[in-house]
Amino acid sequence: MIYSRIAGTGRYLPEKVLTNFDLEKIVDTNDEWIRTRTGVERRHQCAPDETTSDMCVEAAKKAIESAGVSVKDIDMVIIGTTSPDLIFPNIATLVQHRLGIPACPALATEAACTGFVYALTTADKFVKTGEAKCVLVVGAECITKLVDWTDRNTCVLFGDGAGAVIVEPSEEPGILGTHLGADGKHKELLYYPVGASKDLYKAGTEEVGITMVGKDVFKVAVSKLGDVAIEALEAAGVDRGELDWLVPHQANLRIIQATAKRLGLPMDKVIVTVQDHGNTSAASVPLALDTAVRDGRIERGHLVLMEAFGGGFTWGSILMRF
Ligand code: ACO
């Protein structure tokens, strides 16, 4: 049996940091409201000319270095994002070419905040079947360019960044189980109203931005994140007490706390970066993973559960021995 394992991780965050106090100057909000409702204190924002592929390239370089592989070894690129540079070619081809990776399958998974979990799950299947030997997987988002900066309900929540991993075959696990789900009936609760075949001319104008029914998103997120975590543990026959770390989607501290409570996990077993990154959508899980790997909390052999939830709705979890 071939397993897949994460051989290295990396991240990139744009230079510019926007604090809650900076946002007080842009919309009618305040630090106290943002911190108590969301846990966010600051977030990074792309420069006007900085793109999602720029961030992917930088995060990927770090992951390649930490995995000790060469770009010539990589035989597949998968990128989870909702904010690609272009409608086509797909962002993974841009990143493959810019990094000097030899021609290989390159695809993007668009699953909003679950994009990275969808991407890593896909990589796992290709590695396990022997069809890929070294996959670059990135979750990246320039989501501040999709935000309506006049809407205080949404603009305070989001931030930009990219997190990357290298996935290789292994005789030992590795990834123990993946669980994905989606249900489009919730579309109206969270969406971006413009796309390639609908009102594209409106994109980037003030009347277009992320549209969200926050309270309802909150309720479904807590429920689904709990369900998909329990599903992962039960399928692998793992007791929740055995988990070393939960690396959840960093949407909101209260959602993270509610999920941890449902799993009976103390918060010191949960990686939390939402205070520094905000909600970076598809980048949030790999950013949190790399943060905890590099600061020494997540070590080789630890049992780690990653999970995410996003627009669609989409959701997913990945249980792994790091
Ligand atoms: N600053 C100050 N006041 C604000 C702000 C703000 N930035 N935003 C909203 N308010 C006001 C509202 O206008 C409202 O005022 P009113 O009572 O006079 O009408 C009041 O604060 C309360 O608003 P609610 O929407 O009821 O606040 P709630 O407690 O639900 O918190 C929040 C809002 C933080 C968005 C919450 O619903 C939430 O976290 N939902 C999840 C959304 C989410 O995480 N989305 C990310 C994408 S999905 C994902 O990644 C999972």
Coordinates of C-alpha atoms and ligand atoms in Angstrom, one line a residue:
M1 CA 0.0 0.0 0.0
I2 CA 1.4 3.4 -1.0
Y3 CA 0.5 6.3 1.3
S4 CA 1.0 10.0 0.7
R5 CA 2.7 12.3 3.1
I6 CA 3.5 16.0 3.4
A7 CA 7.3 16.3 2.9
G8 CA 7.6 20.0 3.4
T9 CA 5.6 23.2 4.0
G10 CA 5.9 26.9 3.2
R11 CA 4.0 30.2 3.4
Y12 CA 3.9 33.7 2.1
L13 CA 2.1 36.7 3.5
P14 CA 2.0 40.1 1.7
E15 CA 4.1 42.9 3.3
K16 CA 1.3 45.2 4.0
V17 CA -0.5 44.7 7.3
L18 CA -3.9 46.2 8.0
T19 CA -4.8 46.4 11.7
N20 CA -8.3 46.8 13.1
F21 CA -7.4 50.3 13.9
D22 CA -6.5 50.9 10.2
L23 CA -10.0 49.6 9.3
E24 CA -11.6 52.1 11.7
K25 CA -10.4 54.8 9.2
I26 CA -12.1 53.0 6.3
V27 CA -15.5 51.9 7.6
D28 CA -17.7 52.5 10.7
T29 CA -16.2 49.8 12.9
N30 CA -13.9 49.4 15.9
D31 CA -11.2 47.1 17.2
E32 CA -13.3 45.9 20.1
W33 CA -16.2 44.8 17.8
I34 CA -13.9 43.0 15.4
R35 CA -11.9 41.3 18.1
T36 CA -14.8 40.1 20.2
R37 CA -17.0 38.9 17.2
T38 CA -14.2 37.4 15.1
G39 CA -10.9 37.1 16.9
V40 CA -9.2 39.0 14.1
E41 CA -6.6 41.7 15.1
R42 CA -4.8 42.2 11.8
R43 CA -4.6 40.8 8.3
H44 CA -2.2 41.1 5.3
Q45 CA -3.2 42.7 2.1
C46 CA -1.7 42.3 -1.4
A47 CA -0.2 45.3 -3.1
P48 CA -2.4 46.5 -6.0
D49 CA -0.1 44.8 -8.6
E50 CA 0.5 41.7 -6.5
T51 CA -1.4 38.6 -7.7
T52 CA -2.3 35.2 -6.3
S53 CA 0.3 33.4 -8.5
D54 CA 3.0 35.8 -7.1
M55 CA 2.1 34.6 -3.6
C56 CA 1.9 30.9 -4.7
V57 CA 5.4 31.1 -6.2
E58 CA 6.9 32.4 -2.9
A59 CA 5.1 29.9 -0.7
A60 CA 6.0 27.1 -3.0
K61 CA 9.7 28.0 -2.9
K62 CA 9.6 27.6 0.9
A63 CA 7.8 24.3 0.7
I64 CA 10.2 23.0 -2.0
E65 CA 13.2 24.0 0.2
S66 CA 11.8 22.4 3.3
A67 CA 10.9 19.2 1.5
G68 CA 14.5 19.0 0.1
V69 CA 13.2 18.4 -3.4
S70 CA 14.1 20.1 -6.7
V71 CA 11.5 21.8 -9.0
K72 CA 12.5 19.1 -11.6
D73 CA 11.1 16.4 -9.2
I74 CA 7.6 17.9 -9.2
D75 CA 5.2 16.1 -11.5
M76 CA 1.9 17.7 -10.6
V77 CA 0.7 21.1 -9.4
I78 CA -2.7 21.6 -7.7
I79 CA -3.8 25.0 -6.4
G80 CA -6.9 25.8 -4.4
T81 CA -8.1 29.3 -4.9
T82 CA -11.2 31.4 -5.6
S83 CA -9.1 34.4 -6.7
P84 CA -7.0 33.2 -9.6
D85 CA -5.0 35.8 -11.6
L86 CA -6.9 35.0 -14.8
I87 CA -10.0 33.1 -15.9
F88 CA -7.6 31.0 -18.0
P89 CA -5.0 29.7 -18.3
N90 CA -5.6 28.1 -14.8
I91 CA -3.4 29.5 -12.1
A92 CA -1.5 26.2 -11.6
T93 CA -0.1 26.4 -15.1
L94 CA 1.2 30.0 -14.4
V95 CA 2.9 28.7 -11.2
Q96 CA 4.3 25.6 -12.9
H97 CA 5.9 27.7 -15.6
R98 CA 7.2 30.5 -13.3
L99 CA 8.8 28.0 -11.0
G100 CA 10.5 26.1 -13.9
I101 CA 8.6 22.9 -13.1
P102 CA 8.7 20.5 -16.1
A103 CA 5.5 20.2 -18.1
C104 CA 3.0 18.2 -15.9
P105 CA -0.7 18.1 -15.0
A106 CA -1.6 21.4 -13.4
L107 CA -5.1 22.1 -12.1
A108 CA -7.0 24.4 -9.8
T109 CA -9.7 23.5 -7.3
E110 CA -12.3 26.2 -6.8
A111 CA -14.1 25.4 -3.5
A112 CA -13.9 28.8 -1.7
C113 CA -12.4 28.3 1.8
T114 CA -12.2 24.5 1.3
G115 CA -10.0 24.9 -1.8
F116 CA -6.8 23.7 -0.2
V117 CA -8.5 20.7 1.4
Y118 CA -10.0 19.7 -2.0
A119 CA -6.5 20.2 -3.6
L120 CA -4.6 18.2 -1.0
T121 CA -7.3 15.4 -1.2
T122 CA -6.8 15.3 -5.0
A123 CA -3.0 15.1 -4.6
D124 CA -3.4 12.3 -2.1
K125 CA -5.4 10.2 -4.6
F126 CA -2.9 10.7 -7.4
V127 CA 0.1 9.8 -5.1
K128 CA -1.7 6.7 -3.7
T129 CA -2.5 5.4 -7.2
G130 CA 1.1 5.9 -8.2
E131 CA 0.2 8.5 -10.9
A132 CA 2.2 11.2 -9.2
K133 CA 5.4 11.1 -7.2
C134 CA 5.9 14.7 -6.1
V135 CA 2.9 17.1 -6.0
L136 CA 3.0 20.8 -5.2
V137 CA -0.2 21.8 -3.5
V138 CA -1.0 25.4 -2.7
G139 CA -3.9 27.2 -1.1
A140 CA -3.8 30.9 -2.0
E141 CA -6.0 33.9 -2.0
C142 CA -6.0 37.5 -3.0
I143 CA -9.4 37.8 -1.4
T144 CA -9.1 41.5 -0.4
K145 CA -9.5 42.2 -4.1
L146 CA -13.0 40.6 -4.0
V147 CA -14.1 42.5 -0.9
D148 CA -16.4 45.5 -1.0
W149 CA -14.4 48.0 1.1
T150 CA -17.6 50.0 1.9
D151 CA -19.3 46.9 3.5
R152 CA -18.3 46.6 7.2
N153 CA -20.1 43.3 7.5
T154 CA -17.5 41.6 5.3
C155 CA -14.4 43.7 4.8
V156 CA -13.2 43.3 8.3
L157 CA -13.0 39.5 8.1
F158 CA -10.6 38.8 5.2
G159 CA -6.9 38.7 4.5
D160 CA -4.5 37.6 1.8
G161 CA -1.8 34.9 1.7
A162 CA -0.6 31.6 0.4
G163 CA 0.4 28.3 2.0
A164 CA 2.1 25.4 0.2
V165 CA 3.0 21.8 0.8
I166 CA 4.9 19.1 -1.1
V167 CA 3.2 15.7 -1.2
E168 CA 5.2 12.5 -1.8
P169 CA 4.6 8.8 -1.6
S170 CA 5.5 7.0 1.6
E171 CA 5.5 3.4 2.9
E172 CA 4.1 4.7 6.2
P173 CA 1.1 7.0 6.6
G174 CA 0.9 9.9 5.9
I175 CA -2.5 10.9 5.1
L176 CA -4.9 8.5 6.8
G177 CA -8.2 9.7 5.5
T178 CA -9.9 12.4 3.5
H179 CA -13.6 13.5 3.6
L180 CA -15.1 16.0 1.2
G181 CA -18.6 17.4 1.0
A182 CA -20.7 20.1 -0.7
D183 CA -24.3 21.2 -0.9
G184 CA -25.2 24.0 -3.3
K185 CA -28.5 24.7 -1.7
H186 CA -26.7 27.1 0.6
K187 CA -25.4 29.3 -2.3
E188 CA -27.4 32.4 -1.2
L189 CA -25.7 32.5 2.2
L190 CA -22.2 33.3 0.8
Y191 CA -21.2 34.1 -2.8
Y192 CA -19.4 36.5 -5.1
P193 CA -22.1 37.7 -7.6
V194 CA -19.9 38.1 -10.7
G195 CA -18.1 35.5 -12.8
A196 CA -16.9 34.6 -16.3
S197 CA -20.4 34.1 -17.7
K198 CA -22.3 36.5 -15.5
D199 CA -21.9 40.3 -15.2
L200 CA -18.1 40.1 -15.6
Y201 CA -18.1 43.8 -16.6
K202 CA -19.1 44.7 -13.0
A203 CA -16.1 43.0 -11.4
G204 CA -14.0 45.2 -9.1
T205 CA -16.6 48.0 -8.9
E206 CA -18.0 49.2 -5.6
E207 CA -21.4 47.6 -6.0
V208 CA -19.8 44.2 -6.3
G209 CA -18.3 42.3 -3.3
I210 CA -18.6 39.2 -1.2
T211 CA -22.2 38.7 -0.2
M212 CA -22.8 37.0 3.1
V213 CA -25.5 36.2 5.6
G214 CA -23.1 36.0 8.5
K215 CA -25.3 34.5 11.2
D216 CA -26.5 31.7 9.0
V217 CA -23.0 31.0 7.7
F218 CA -21.8 30.8 11.3
K219 CA -24.5 28.2 12.3
V220 CA -23.9 25.9 9.3
A221 CA -20.1 26.2 9.6
V222 CA -20.1 25.1 13.2
S223 CA -22.4 22.2 12.5
K224 CA -20.5 20.9 9.3
L225 CA -17.0 21.4 10.7
G226 CA -18.0 19.3 13.8
D227 CA -19.6 16.6 11.6
V228 CA -16.7 16.3 9.1
A229 CA -14.1 16.2 12.0
I230 CA -16.0 13.4 13.7
E231 CA -16.5 11.6 10.4
A232 CA -12.7 11.6 9.8
L233 CA -11.9 10.3 13.3
E234 CA -14.6 7.5 13.1
A235 CA -13.5 6.4 9.7
A236 CA -9.9 6.0 10.8
G237 CA -10.9 4.4 14.1
V238 CA -9.1 7.2 16.0
D239 CA -10.2 8.3 19.4
R240 CA -10.4 12.1 19.6
G241 CA -8.0 12.0 22.7
E242 CA -5.3 10.7 20.4
L243 CA -5.3 13.8 18.3
D244 CA -2.2 16.0 18.7
W245 CA -3.5 19.0 16.8
L246 CA -6.5 20.4 15.1
V247 CA -5.7 22.8 12.2
P248 CA -9.1 24.3 11.4
H249 CA -10.1 26.8 8.8
Q250 CA -9.4 30.2 10.3
A251 CA -12.7 32.0 9.6
N252 CA -13.6 33.2 13.0
L253 CA -12.3 32.4 16.5
R254 CA -15.8 31.6 17.8
I255 CA -16.3 29.1 15.1
I256 CA -13.0 27.5 15.9
Q257 CA -13.8 27.4 19.7
A258 CA -17.2 25.9 19.0
T259 CA -15.7 23.1 16.8
A260 CA -13.0 22.4 19.5
K261 CA -15.7 22.2 22.1
R262 CA -17.8 19.7 20.0
L263 CA -14.7 17.5 19.7
G264 CA -13.9 17.8 23.4
L265 CA -10.5 19.3 22.4
P266 CA -8.8 21.8 24.7
M267 CA -7.8 25.0 22.8
D268 CA -4.1 24.4 23.4
K269 CA -4.4 21.5 20.9
V270 CA -5.9 23.9 18.3
I271 CA -3.7 25.9 15.9
V272 CA -5.1 29.5 15.8
T273 CA -3.7 32.1 13.4
V274 CA -6.9 34.0 12.7
Q275 CA -5.8 36.9 14.9
D276 CA -2.8 37.6 12.6
H277 CA -4.1 36.5 9.2
G278 CA -7.9 37.1 9.3
N279 CA -9.9 34.7 7.0
T280 CA -7.6 33.9 4.1
S281 CA -10.1 31.5 2.6
A282 CA -8.3 28.7 0.7
A283 CA -4.9 29.8 2.2
S284 CA -6.0 29.6 5.8
V285 CA -5.3 25.9 6.6
P286 CA -1.9 25.7 4.9
L287 CA -0.9 29.0 6.5
A288 CA -1.8 27.7 9.9
L289 CA -0.1 24.4 9.2
D290 CA 3.2 26.0 8.1
T291 CA 3.1 28.4 11.1
A292 CA 2.8 25.6 13.6
V293 CA 5.4 23.4 11.8
R294 CA 8.0 26.1 11.7
D295 CA 7.4 27.3 15.3
G296 CA 7.9 23.6 16.4
R297 CA 4.4 22.8 17.7
I298 CA 3.6 20.3 15.0
E299 CA 6.3 17.7 14.9
R300 CA 7.0 14.6 12.7
G301 CA 4.7 11.7 13.8
H302 CA 2.0 14.0 15.3
L303 CA -1.6 13.1 14.5
V304 CA -3.1 16.2 12.9
L305 CA -6.7 16.8 11.7
M306 CA -7.1 19.6 9.1
E307 CA -10.6 20.8 8.2
A308 CA -12.3 23.6 6.2
F309 CA -15.6 25.0 5.3
G310 CA -16.5 27.6 2.7
G311 CA -18.9 29.1 0.1
G312 CA -21.2 26.6 -1.7
F313 CA -21.2 25.3 0.9
T314 CA -18.2 23.1 0.6
W315 CA -16.4 21.3 3.5
G316 CA -13.7 18.7 4.1
S317 CA -11.3 17.2 6.5
I318 CA -7.9 15.4 6.2
L319 CA -6.5 13.3 9.0
M320 CA -2.8 12.6 8.8
R321 CA 0.4 11.6 10.6
F322 CA 2.7 14.5 9.9
Ligands
ACO1 N1 -18.2 46.8 13.0 C1 -19.2 47.2 13.9 N2 -20.4 46.8 13.8 C2 -20.7 45.9 12.9 C3 -19.8 45.4 12.0 C4 -18.5 45.9 12.1 N3 -17.5 45.5 11.3 N4 -20.4 44.5 11.2 C5 -21.6 44.4 11.5 N5 -21.9 45.3 12.6 C6 -23.1 45.5 13.3 C7 -24.3 45.1 12.5 O1 -24.7 46.1 11.6 C8 -25.3 44.9 13.6 O2 -25.8 46.1 14.0 P1 -27.4 46.3 14.4 O3 -27.6 45.4 15.5 O4 -27.5 47.8 14.7 O5 -28.1 45.9 13.1 C9 -24.5 44.3 14.8 O6 -23.1 44.7 14.5 C10 -24.6 42.8 14.9 O7 -24.4 42.3 13.7 P2 -24.6 40.7 13.5 O8 -24.4 40.4 12.1 O9 -25.8 40.3 14.2 O10 -23.3 40.2 14.3 P3 -22.9 38.8 14.6 O11 -22.7 38.6 16.1 O12 -23.6 37.7 13.8 O13 -21.4 38.7 14.0 C11 -20.2 38.0 12.1 C12 -21.2 39.0 12.6 C13 -18.8 38.2 12.8 C14 -20.0 38.2 10.6 C15 -20.7 36.5 12.4 O14 -22.0 36.3 12.0 C16 -19.8 35.5 11.8 O15 -18.7 35.3 12.2 N6 -20.3 34.7 10.8 C17 -19.5 33.8 10.1 C18 -19.1 34.4 8.9 C19 -17.8 34.0 8.3 O16 -17.0 33.4 9.0 N7 -17.6 34.3 7.0 C20 -16.4 34.0 6.4 C21 -16.6 33.3 5.2 S1 -17.3 31.7 5.4 C22 -16.1 30.9 6.1 O17 -15.0 31.1 5.9 C23 -16.5 29.8 6.9

